[in-house]
Coordinates of C-alpha atoms in Angstrom, one line a residue:
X156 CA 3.6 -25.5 -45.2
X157 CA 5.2 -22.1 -46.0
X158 CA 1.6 -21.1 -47.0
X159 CA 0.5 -21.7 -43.3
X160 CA 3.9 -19.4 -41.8
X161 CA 3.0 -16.4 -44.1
X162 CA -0.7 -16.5 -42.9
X163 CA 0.9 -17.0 -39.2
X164 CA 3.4 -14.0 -39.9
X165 CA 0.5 -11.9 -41.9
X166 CA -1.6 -12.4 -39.2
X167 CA 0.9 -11.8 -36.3
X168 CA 2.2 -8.4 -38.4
X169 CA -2.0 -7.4 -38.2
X170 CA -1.9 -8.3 -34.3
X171 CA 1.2 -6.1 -33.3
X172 CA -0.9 -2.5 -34.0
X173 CA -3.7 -3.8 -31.3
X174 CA -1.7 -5.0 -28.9
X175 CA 0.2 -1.7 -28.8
X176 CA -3.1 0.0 -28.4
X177 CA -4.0 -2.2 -25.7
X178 CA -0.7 -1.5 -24.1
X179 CA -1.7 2.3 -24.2
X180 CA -5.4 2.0 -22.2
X181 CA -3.4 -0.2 -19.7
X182 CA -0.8 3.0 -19.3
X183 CA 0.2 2.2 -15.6
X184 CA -0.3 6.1 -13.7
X185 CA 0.3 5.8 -10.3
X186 CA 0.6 7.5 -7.1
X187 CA 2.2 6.5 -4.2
X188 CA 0.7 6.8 -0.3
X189 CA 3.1 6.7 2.3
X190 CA 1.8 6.3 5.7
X191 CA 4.9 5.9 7.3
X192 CA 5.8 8.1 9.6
X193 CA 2.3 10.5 8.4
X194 CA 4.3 11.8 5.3
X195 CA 1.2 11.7 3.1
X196 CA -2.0 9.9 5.3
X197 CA -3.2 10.5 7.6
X198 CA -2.4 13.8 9.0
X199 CA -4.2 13.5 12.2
X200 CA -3.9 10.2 14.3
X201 CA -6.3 9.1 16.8
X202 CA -9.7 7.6 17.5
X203 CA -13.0 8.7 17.6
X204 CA -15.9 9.7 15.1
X205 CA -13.9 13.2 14.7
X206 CA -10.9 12.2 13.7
X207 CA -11.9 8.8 11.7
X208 CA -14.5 11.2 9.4
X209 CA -11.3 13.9 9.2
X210 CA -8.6 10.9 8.1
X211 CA -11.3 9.7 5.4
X212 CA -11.9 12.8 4.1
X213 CA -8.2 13.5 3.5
X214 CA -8.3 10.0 2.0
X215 CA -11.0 11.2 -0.7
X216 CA -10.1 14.4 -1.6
X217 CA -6.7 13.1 -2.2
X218 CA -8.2 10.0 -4.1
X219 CA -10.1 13.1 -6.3
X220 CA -6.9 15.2 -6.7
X221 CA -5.2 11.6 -8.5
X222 CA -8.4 11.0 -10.7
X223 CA -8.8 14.8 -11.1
X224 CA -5.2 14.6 -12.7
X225 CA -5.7 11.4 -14.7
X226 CA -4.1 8.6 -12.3
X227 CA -5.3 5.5 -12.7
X228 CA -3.8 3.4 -9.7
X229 CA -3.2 4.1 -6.0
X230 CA 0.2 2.1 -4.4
X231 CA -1.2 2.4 -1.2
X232 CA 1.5 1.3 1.6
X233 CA -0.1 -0.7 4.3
X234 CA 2.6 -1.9 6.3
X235 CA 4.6 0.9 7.1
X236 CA 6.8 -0.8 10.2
X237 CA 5.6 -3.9 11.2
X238 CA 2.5 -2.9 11.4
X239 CA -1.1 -2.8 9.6
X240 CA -3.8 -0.5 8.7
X241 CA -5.9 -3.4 8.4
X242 CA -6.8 -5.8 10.6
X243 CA -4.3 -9.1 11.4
X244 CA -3.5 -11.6 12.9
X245 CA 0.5 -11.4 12.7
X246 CA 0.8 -7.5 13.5
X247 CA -0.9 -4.7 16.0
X248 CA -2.6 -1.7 14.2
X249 CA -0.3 1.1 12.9
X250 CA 0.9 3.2 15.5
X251 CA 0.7 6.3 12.7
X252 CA -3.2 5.7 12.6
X253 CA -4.3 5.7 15.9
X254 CA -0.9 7.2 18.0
X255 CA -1.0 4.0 19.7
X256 CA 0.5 0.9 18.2
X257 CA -2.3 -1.9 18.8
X258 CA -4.8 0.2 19.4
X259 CA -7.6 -0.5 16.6
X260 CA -9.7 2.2 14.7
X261 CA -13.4 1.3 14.1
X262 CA -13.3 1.2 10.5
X263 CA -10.6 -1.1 8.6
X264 CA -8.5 1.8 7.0
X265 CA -7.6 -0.6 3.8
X266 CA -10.8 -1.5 3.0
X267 CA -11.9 1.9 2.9
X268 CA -8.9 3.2 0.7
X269 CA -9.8 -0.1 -1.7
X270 CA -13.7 0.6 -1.9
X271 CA -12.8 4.3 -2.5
X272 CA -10.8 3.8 -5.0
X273 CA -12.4 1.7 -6.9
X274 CA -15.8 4.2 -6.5
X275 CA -13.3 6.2 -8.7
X276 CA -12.3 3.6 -11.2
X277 CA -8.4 3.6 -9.8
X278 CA -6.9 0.8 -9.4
X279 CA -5.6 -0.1 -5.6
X280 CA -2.3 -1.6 -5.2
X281 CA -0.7 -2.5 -1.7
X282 CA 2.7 -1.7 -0.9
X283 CA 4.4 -3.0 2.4
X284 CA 7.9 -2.6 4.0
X285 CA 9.0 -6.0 4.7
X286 CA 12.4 -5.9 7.1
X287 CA 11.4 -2.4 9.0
X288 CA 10.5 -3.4 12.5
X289 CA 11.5 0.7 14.2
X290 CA 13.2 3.5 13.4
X291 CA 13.5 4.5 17.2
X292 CA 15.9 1.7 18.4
X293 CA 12.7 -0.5 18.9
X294 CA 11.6 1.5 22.6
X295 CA 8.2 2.2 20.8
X296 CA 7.3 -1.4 19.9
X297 CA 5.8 -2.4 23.2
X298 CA 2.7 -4.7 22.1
X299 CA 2.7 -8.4 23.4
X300 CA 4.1 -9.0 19.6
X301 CA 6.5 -6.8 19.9
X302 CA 7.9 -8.4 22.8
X303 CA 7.6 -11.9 21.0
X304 CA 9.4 -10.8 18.5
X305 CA 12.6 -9.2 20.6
X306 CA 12.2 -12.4 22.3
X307 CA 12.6 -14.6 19.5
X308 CA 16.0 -12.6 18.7
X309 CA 14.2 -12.1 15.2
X310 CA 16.0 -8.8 14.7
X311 CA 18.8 -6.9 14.0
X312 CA 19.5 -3.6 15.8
X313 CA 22.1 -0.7 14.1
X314 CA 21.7 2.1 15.9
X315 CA 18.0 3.5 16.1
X316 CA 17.1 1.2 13.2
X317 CA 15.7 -1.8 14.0
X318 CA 15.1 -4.8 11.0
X319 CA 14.2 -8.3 10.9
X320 CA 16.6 -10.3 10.1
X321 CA 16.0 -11.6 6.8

């Protein structure tokens, strides 16, 4: 018996010096892309072939810029105020991607940031803001599930902020 524990121990104590190597590949350098508000994508909101090719070029060359400074993993936020950059069934399309909450793009801007990435060999991560409904007292949010949801009294108003209540 205490034959078997030193060979589990030996072999445990010759286990330790890989895992920590392991540990290092899997070094967790990430970047994190707000599009709330426009503070990091996209810069230009809209529809149309111009502006669709000018929002996925910003996308790449930032995308370069992370690998180009050894990143490995994109937090990319895709719920910014309950609403998406990808397609759904529960929310209308990100006001700060088209300047018109609802309105859809003709590309699904998630997808694109996730093949992209991965063209890169980053690893995409999703990041979503779960209680922010507005930040403008709730005046902007004007889709048929906007009005749903004020009419549901799912939320809780203090002062231009605008929440559901958890």
């Amino acid at each position: 018996m205490l034959k078997h524990v030193i060979y589990m121990a030996m072999a445990l104590f010759l286990a330790i010096p890989s895992l920590a190597q392991e540990a290092q590949k899997r070094e967790w350098r990430t970047v994190w892309l707000t599009t709330n508000h426009c503070i990091d994508w996209p810069s230009t909101r809209g529809t149309g072939a111009a502006v669709e090719a000018k929002q996925k070029k910003e996308m790449t060359d930032y995308l370069d810029g992370f690998v180009a400074t050894n990143m490995n993993s994109v937090c990319f936020q895709a719920r910014p105020k309950a609403d998406a950059f990808y397609r759904s069934s529960y929310e209308p399309w990100s006001v700060f991607l088209t300047g018109t909450r609802g309105l859809a793009p003709s590309y699904d801007p998630l997808a694109f940031v996730v093949e992209e990435c991965h063209k890169r060999g980053l690893e995409c991560n999703v990041w979503i803001n779960p209680y922010r409904f507005s930040t403008s007292g709730g005046g902007d949010c004007t889709t048929a599930f906007d009005k749903q949801v004020k009419a549901d009294s799912l939320l809780i108003y203090q002062g231009d902020y605008v929440v559901y209540n958890p």
